[in-house]
Short mmCIF file of C-alpha atoms in Angstrom, two decimals:
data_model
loop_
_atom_site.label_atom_id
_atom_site.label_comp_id
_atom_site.label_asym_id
_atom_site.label_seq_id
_atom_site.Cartn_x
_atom_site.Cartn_y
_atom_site.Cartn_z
CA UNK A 7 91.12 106.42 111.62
CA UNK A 8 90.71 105.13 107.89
CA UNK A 9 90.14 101.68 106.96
CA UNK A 10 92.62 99.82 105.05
CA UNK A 11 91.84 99.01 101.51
CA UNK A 12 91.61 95.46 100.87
CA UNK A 13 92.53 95.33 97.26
CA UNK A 14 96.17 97.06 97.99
CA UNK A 15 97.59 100.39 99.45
CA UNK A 16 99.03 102.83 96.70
CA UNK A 17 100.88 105.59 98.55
CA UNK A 18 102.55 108.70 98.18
CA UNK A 19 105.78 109.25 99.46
CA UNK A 20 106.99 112.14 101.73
CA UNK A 21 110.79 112.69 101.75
CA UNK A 22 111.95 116.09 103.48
CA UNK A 23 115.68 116.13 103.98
CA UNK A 24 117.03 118.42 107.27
CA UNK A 25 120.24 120.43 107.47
CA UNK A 26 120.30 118.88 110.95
CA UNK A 27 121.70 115.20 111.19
CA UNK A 28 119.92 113.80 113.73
CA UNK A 29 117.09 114.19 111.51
CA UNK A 30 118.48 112.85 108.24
CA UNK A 31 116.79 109.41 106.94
CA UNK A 32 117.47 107.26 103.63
CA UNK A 33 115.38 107.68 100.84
CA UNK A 34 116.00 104.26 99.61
CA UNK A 35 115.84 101.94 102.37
CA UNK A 36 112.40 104.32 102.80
CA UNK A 37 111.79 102.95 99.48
CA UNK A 38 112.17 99.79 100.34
CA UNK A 39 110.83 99.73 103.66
CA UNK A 40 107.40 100.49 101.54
CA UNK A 41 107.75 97.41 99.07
CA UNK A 42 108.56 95.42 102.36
CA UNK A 43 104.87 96.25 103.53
CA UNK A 44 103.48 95.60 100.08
CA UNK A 45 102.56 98.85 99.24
CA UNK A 46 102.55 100.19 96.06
CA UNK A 47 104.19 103.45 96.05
CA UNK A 48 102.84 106.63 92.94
CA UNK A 49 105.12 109.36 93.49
CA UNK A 50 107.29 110.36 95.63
CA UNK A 51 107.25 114.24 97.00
CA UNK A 52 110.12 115.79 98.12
CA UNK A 53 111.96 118.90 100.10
CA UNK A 54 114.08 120.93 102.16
CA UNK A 55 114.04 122.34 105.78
CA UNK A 56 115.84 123.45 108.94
CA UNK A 57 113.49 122.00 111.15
CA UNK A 58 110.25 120.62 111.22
CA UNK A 59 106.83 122.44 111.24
CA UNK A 60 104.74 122.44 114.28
CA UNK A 61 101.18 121.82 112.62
CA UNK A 62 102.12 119.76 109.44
CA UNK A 63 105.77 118.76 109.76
CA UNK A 64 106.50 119.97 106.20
CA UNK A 65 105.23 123.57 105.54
CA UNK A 66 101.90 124.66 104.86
CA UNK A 67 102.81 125.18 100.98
CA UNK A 68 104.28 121.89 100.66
CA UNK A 69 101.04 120.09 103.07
CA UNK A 70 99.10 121.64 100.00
CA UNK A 71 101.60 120.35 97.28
CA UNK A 72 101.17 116.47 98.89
CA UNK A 73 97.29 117.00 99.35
CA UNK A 74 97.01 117.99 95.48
CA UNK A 75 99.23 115.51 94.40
CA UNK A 76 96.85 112.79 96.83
CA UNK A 77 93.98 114.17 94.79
CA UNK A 78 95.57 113.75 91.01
CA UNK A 79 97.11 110.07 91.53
CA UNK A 80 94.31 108.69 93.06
CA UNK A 81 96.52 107.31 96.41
CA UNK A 82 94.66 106.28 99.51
CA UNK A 83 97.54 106.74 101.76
CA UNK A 84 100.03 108.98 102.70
CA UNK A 85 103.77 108.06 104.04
CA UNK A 86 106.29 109.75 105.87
CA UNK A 87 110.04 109.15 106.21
CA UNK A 88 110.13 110.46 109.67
CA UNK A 89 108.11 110.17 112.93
CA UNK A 90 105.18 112.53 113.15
CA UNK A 91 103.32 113.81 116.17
CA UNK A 92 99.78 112.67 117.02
CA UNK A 93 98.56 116.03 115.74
CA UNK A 94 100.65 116.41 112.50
CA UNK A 95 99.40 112.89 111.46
CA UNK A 96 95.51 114.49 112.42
CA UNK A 97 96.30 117.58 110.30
CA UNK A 98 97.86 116.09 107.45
CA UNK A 99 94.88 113.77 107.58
CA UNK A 100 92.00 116.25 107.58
CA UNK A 101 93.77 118.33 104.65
CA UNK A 102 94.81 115.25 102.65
CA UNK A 103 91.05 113.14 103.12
CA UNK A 104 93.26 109.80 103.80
CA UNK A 105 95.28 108.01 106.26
CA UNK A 106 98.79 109.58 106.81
CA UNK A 107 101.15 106.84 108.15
CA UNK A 108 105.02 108.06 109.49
CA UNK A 109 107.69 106.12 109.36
CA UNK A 110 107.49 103.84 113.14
CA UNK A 111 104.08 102.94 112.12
CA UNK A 112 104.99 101.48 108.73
CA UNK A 113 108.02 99.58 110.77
CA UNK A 114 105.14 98.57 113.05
CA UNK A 115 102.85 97.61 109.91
CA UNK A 116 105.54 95.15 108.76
CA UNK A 117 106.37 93.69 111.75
CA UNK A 118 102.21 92.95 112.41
CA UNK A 119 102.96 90.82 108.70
CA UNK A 120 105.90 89.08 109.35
CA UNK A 121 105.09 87.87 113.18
CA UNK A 122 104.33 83.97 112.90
CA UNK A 123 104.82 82.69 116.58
CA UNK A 124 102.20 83.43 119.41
CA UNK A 125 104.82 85.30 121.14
CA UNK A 126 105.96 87.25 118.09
CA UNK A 127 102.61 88.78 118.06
CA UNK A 128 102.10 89.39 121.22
CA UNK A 129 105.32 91.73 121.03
CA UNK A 130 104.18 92.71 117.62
CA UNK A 131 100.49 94.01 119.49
CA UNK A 132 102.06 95.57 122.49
CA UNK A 133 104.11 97.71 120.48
CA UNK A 134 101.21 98.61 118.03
CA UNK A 135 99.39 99.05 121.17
CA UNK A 136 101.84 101.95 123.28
CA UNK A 137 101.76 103.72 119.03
CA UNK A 138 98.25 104.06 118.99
CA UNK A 139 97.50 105.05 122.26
CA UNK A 140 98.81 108.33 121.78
CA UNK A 141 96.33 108.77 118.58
CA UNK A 142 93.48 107.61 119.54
CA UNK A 143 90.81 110.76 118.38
CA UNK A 144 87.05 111.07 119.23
CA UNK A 145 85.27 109.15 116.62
CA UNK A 146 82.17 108.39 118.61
CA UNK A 147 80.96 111.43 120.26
CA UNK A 148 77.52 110.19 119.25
CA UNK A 149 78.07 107.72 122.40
CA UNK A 150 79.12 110.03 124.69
CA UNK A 151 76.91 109.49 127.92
CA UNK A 152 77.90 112.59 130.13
CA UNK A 153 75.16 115.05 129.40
CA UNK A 154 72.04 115.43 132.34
CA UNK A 155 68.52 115.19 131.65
CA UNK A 156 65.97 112.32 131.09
CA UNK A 157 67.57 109.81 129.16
CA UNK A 158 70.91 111.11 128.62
CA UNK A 159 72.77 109.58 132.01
CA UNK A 160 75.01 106.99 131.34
CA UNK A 161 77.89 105.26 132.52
CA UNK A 162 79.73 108.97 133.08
CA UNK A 163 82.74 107.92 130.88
CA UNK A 164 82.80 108.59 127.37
CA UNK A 165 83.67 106.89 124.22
CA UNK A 166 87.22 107.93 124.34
CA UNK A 167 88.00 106.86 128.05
CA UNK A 168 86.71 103.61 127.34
CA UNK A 169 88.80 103.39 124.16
CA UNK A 170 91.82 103.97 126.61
CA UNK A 171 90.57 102.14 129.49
CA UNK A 172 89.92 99.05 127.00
CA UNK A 173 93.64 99.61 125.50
CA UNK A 174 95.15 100.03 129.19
CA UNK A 175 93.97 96.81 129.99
CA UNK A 176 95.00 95.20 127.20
CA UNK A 177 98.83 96.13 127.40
CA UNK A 178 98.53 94.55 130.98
CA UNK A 179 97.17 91.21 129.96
CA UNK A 180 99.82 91.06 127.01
CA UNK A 181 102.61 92.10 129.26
CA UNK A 182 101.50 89.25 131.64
CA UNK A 183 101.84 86.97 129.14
CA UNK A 184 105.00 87.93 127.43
CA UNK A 185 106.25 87.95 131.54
CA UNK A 186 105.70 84.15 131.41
CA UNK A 187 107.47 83.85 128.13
CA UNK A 188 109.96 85.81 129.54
CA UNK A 189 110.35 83.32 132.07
CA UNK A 190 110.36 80.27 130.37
CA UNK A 191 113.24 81.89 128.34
CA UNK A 192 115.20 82.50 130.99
CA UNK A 193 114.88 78.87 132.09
CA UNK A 194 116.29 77.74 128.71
CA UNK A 195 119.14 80.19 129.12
CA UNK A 196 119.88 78.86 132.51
CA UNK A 197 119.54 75.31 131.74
CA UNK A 198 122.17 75.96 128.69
CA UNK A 199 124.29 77.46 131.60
CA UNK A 200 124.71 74.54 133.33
CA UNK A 201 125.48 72.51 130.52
CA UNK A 202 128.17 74.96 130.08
CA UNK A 203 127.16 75.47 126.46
CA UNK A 204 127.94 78.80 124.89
CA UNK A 205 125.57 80.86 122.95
CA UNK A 206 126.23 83.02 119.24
CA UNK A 207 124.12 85.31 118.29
CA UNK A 208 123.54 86.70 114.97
CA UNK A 209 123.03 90.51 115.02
CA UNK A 210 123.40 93.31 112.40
CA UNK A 211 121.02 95.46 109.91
CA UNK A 212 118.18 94.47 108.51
CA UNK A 213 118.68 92.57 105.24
CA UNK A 214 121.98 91.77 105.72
CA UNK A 215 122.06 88.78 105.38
CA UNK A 216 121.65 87.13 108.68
CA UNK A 217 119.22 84.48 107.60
CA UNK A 218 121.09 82.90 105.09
CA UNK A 219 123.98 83.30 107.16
CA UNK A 220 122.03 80.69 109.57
CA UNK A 221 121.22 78.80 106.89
CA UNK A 222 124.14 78.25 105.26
CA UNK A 223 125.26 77.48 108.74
CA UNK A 224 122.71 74.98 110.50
CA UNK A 225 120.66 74.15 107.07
CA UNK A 226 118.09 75.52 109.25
CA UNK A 227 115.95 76.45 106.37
CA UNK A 228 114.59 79.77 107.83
CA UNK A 229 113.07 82.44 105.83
CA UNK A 230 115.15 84.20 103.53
CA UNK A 231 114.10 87.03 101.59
CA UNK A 232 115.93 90.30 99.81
CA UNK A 233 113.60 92.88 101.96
CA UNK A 234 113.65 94.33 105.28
CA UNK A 235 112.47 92.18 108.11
CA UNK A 236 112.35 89.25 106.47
CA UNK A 237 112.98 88.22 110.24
CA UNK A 238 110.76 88.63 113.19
CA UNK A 239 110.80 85.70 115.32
CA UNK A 240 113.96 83.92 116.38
CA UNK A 241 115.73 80.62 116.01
CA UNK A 242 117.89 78.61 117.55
CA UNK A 243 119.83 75.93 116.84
CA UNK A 244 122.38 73.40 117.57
CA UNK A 245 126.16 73.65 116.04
CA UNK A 246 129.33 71.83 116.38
CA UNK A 247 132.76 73.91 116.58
CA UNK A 248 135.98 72.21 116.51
CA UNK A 249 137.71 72.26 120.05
CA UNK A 250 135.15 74.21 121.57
CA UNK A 251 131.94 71.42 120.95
CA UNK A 252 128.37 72.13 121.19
CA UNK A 253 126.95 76.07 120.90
CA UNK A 254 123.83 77.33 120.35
CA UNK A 255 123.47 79.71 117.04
CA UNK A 256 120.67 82.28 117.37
CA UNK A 257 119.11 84.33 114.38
CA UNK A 258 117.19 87.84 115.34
CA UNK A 259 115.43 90.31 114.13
CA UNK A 260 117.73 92.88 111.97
CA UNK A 261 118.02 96.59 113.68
CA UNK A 262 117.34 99.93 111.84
CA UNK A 263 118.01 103.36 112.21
CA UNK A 264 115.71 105.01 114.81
CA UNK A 265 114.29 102.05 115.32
CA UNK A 266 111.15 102.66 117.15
CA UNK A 267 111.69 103.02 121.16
CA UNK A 268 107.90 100.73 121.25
CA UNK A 269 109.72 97.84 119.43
CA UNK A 270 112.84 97.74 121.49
CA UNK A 271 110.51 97.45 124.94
CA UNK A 272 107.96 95.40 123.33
CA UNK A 273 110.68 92.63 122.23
CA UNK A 274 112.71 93.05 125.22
CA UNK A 275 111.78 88.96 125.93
CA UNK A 276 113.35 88.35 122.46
CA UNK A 277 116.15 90.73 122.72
CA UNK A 278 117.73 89.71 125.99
CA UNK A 279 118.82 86.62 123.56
CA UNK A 280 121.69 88.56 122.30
CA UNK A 281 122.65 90.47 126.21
CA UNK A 282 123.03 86.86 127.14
CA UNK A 283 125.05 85.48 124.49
CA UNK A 284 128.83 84.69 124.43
CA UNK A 285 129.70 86.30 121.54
CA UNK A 286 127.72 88.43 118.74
CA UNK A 287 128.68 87.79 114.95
CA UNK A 288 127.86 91.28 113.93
CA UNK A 289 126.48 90.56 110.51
CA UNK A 290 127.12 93.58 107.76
CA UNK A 291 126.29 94.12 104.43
CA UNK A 292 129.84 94.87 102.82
CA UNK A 293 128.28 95.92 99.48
CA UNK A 294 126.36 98.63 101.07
CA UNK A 295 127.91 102.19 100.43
CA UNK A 296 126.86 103.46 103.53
CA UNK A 297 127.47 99.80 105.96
CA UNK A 298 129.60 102.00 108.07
CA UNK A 299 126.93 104.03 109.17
CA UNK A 300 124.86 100.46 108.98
CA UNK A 301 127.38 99.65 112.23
CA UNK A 302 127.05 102.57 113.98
CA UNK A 303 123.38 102.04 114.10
CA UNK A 304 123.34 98.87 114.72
CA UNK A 305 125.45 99.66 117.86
CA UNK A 306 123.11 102.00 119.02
CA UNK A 307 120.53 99.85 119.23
CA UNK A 308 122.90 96.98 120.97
CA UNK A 309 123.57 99.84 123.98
CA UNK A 310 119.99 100.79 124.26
CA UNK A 311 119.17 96.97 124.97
CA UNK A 312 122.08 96.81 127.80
CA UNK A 313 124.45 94.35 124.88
CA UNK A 314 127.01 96.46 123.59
CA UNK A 315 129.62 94.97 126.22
CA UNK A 316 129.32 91.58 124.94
CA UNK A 317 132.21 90.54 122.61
CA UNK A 318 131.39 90.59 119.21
CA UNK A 319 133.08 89.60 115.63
CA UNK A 320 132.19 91.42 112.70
CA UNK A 321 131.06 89.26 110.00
CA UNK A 322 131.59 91.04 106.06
CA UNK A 323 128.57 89.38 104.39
CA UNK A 324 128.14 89.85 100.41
CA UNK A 325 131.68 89.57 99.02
CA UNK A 326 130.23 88.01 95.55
CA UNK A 327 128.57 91.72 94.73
CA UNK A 328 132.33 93.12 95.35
CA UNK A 329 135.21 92.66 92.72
CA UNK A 330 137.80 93.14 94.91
CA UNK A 331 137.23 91.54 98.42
CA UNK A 332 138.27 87.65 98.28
CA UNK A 333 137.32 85.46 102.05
CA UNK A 334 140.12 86.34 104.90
CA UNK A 335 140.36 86.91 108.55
CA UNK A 336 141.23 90.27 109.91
CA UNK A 337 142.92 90.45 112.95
CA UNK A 338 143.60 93.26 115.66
CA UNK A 339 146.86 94.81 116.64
CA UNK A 340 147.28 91.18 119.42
CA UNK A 341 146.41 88.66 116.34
CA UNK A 342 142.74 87.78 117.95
CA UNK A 343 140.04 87.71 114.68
CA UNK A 344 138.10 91.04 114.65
CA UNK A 345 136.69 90.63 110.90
CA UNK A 346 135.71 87.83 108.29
CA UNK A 347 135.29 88.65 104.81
CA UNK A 348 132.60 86.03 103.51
CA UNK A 349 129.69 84.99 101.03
CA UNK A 350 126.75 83.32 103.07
CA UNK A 351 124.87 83.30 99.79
CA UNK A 352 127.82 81.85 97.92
CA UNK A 353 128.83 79.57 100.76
CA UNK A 354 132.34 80.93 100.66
CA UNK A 355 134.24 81.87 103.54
CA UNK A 356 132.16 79.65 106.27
CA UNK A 357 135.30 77.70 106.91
CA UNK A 358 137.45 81.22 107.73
CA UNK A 359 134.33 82.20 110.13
CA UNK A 360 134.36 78.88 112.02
CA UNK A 361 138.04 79.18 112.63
CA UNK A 362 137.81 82.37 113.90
CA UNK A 363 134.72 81.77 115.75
CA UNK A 364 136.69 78.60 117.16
CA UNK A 365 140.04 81.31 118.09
CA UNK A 366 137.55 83.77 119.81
CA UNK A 367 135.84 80.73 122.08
CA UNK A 368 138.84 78.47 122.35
CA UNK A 369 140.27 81.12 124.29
CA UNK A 370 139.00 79.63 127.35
CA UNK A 371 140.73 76.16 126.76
CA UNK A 372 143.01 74.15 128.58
CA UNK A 373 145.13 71.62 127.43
CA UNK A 374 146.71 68.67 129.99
CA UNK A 375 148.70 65.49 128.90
CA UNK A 376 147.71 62.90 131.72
CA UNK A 377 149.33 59.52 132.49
CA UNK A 378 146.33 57.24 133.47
CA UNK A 379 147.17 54.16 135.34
CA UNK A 380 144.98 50.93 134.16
CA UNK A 381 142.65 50.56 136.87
CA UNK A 382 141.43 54.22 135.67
CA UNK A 383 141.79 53.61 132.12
CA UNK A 384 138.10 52.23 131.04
CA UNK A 385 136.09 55.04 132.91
CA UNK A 386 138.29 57.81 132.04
CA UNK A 387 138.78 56.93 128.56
CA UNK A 388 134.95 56.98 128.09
CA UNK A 389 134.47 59.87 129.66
CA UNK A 390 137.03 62.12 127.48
CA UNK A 391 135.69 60.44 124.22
CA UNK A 392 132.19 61.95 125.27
CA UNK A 393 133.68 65.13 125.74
CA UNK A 394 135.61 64.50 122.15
CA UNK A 395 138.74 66.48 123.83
CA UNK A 396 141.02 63.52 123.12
CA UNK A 397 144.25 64.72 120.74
CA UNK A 398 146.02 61.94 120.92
CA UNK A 399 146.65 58.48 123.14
CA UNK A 400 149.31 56.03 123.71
CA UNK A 401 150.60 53.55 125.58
CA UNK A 402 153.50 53.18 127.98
CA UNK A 403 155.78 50.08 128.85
CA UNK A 404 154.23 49.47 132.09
CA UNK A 405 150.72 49.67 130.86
CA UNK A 406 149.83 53.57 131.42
CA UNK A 407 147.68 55.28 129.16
CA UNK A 408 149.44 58.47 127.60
CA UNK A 409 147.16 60.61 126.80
CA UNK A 410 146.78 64.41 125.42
CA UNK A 411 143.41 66.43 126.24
CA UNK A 412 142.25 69.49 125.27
CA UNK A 413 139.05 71.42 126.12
CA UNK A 414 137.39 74.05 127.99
CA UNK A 415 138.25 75.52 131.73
CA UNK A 416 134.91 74.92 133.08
CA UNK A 417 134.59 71.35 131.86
CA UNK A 418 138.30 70.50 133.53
CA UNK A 419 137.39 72.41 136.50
CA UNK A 420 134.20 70.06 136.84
CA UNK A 421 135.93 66.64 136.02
CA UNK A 422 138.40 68.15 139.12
CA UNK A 423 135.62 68.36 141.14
CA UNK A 424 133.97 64.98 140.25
CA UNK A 425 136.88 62.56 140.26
CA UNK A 426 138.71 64.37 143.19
CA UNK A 427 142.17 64.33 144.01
CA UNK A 428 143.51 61.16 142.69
CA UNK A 429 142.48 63.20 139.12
CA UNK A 430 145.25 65.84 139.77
CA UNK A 431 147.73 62.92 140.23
CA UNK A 432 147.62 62.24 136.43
CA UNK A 433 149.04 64.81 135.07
CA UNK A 434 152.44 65.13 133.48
CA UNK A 435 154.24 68.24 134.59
#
């Protein structure tokens, strides 16, 4: 392992693009995945192959092209667009004389910068953790205590054995402690159950504008930042929807292709946010040539964490970089809001997404015009201005309060419950 340079990293790039899809990554969002870590990046080296090479991932010819071109810039750090084996990152190491990094540990390196809560890093460590284990070389045979003779016994376990012995341990204690976050999550989830209060969560690619989506929102005043990840941890707040009430609005971390299988079970506490939630607003960057492949991905991702069944509403962010799109509501072939075309940077469009956002939640509602007699009127009056359901209210000639009410299933079903059967008697056929 090489130390990391305090005054900066400058790297070289490796870009090899594959007749084979599966292993086809973006050279640009590479390129920008590297500014995100604050690296400075020399030159970039590219080519061309069918498949991967066992020892050095690129061919030997082109493992000498990156190791001269290491040697003439002056770079103390490799990169590669693509995930390398334990060994090809020890090869590529030995021939290069500095530290090769692929492409999951630079997502890992970011993440390690951005994480600001205790249980962010935690998640953050784990995952860096279950990376490195697999890589771990042996540095310190000089410590090595399994040799015989006068002097030489030791503990019979050598340098590398306690290196993964220490690590193994490690992972436990962190998973114990993300287990209790885990727990006190799902109390807050359960709680907001019983309150009947539904939950949005924001999902989509990374830098796409989910953060100032929540801001321009809640006035939250998150982070917001043009890179990748800008996003680690996750926030919640409180909003207010017309007909519907209270919800809770929930920004995430932003998904990426082949995003690392370490990060997906190391943030499976944070995660489980978005498989509990109502609805997903499906955040997407509509200025981005390629945000239909952006969707896919992010898809593939919301399956491997167990949420792709949850209804979701695509939200088109970034209208102001596109001449032609103006704010509107797409619907599907049975009029229900599939698509919003909007500007969270601009602020325009946030009154189409509430109304659809309303249509897609309001589908639950129920709406009763009650006759309340006067000995009734006081309590029940109070109790449906709490509830702000009331539509409209009037009187009768013999003193009855006429009254229209409109909210959710679960919240009539409860007042049924409460008030009992003299409740039912109310209502206006």
């Amino acid at each position: 392992m090489f130390d990391r340079y305090e005054s900066g990293e400058r790297a070289v790039l490796v870009h090899i693009n594959f007749t084979h899809e599966g292993e086809w990554e973006d050279l640009s969002e590479f390129e920008m995945l590297v500014s995100s870590a604050g690296v400075s990046s020399l030159q970039v080296v590219t080519g061309s192959r069918q498949s991967p090479h066992p020892k050095y991932y690129v061919g030997e010819g082109k493992a000498q092209e990156i190791a001269q071109v290491v040697q003439m810039s002056g770079a103390n750090i490799v990169m590669f667009n693509h995930a390398l084996s334990p060994a090809q990152e020890r090869n590529l190491e030995s021939l290069c004389k500095c530290r090769v990094l692929d492409r999951t540990g630079l997502i890992l390196d970011i993440f390690a910068q951005r994480a600001r809560t205790h249980e962010g890093k935690l998640q953050v460590e784990l995952a860096q953790l279950r990376h490195i284990s697999t890589r771990l070389i042996r540095g310190w045979t000089h410590l090595e205590r399994q040799k015989g003779g006068i002097g030489l016994r030791g503990p019979g376990e050598t340098q590398l054995e306690t290196d993964r012995r220490l690590l193994r341990d490690r992972i436990k204690a962190i998973l114990r402690r993300l287990d209790k976050v885990a727990k006190q999550r799902e109390q807050g989830r359960r709680a907001r159950s019983r309150a009947q209060i539904p939950t949005i969560s924001l999902v989509g690619y990374t830098n796409a504008g989910k953060s100032t989506m929540f801001n321009c929102i809640t006035d939250a005043g998150v982070y917001a930042a043009d890179q990748l990840f800008a996003t680690l941890d996750p926030t919640l707040r409180k909003i207010d929807l017309v007909d519907v009430g209270p919800a809770i609005l929930a920004d995430t971390v932003g998904f990426i292709r082949h995003l690392p299988h370490d990060l997906v079970a190391a943030f499976k506490a944070t995660l489980q946010e978005t498989q509990e939630a109502d609805i997903l607003l499906h955040v997407v960057d509509a200025s981005d040539e390629r945000f239909h492949e952006n969707i896919d991905a992010v898809h593939e991702v919301l399956e491997e964490i167990d949420a792709h069944e949850v209804p979701a509403l695509l939200v088109m962010n970034k209208i102001d970089n596109l001449e032609s799109q103006r704010p509107r509501i797409e619907r599907d072939e049975n009029g229900v809001p599939r698509a919003v075309w909007v500007s969270a940077m601009e602020g325009v469009g946030i009154k189409l997404l509430f109304d659809a956002l309303t249509e897609r939640l309001a589908s639950q509602m129920v709406q009763y015009h009650l006759r309340i007699p006067p000995l009734y009127q006081g309590r029940m009056r109070s109790t449906f201005f709490q509830m702000k359901c009331i539509q409209r209210e009037d009187y009768d000639q013999d003193g009855n309060l006429l009254i229209n009410v409109r909210m959710q299933q679960v919240d009539w079903s409860r007042l049924e419950k409460r008030e009992g059967a003299v409740f039912r008697d109310f209502i206006v056929t």
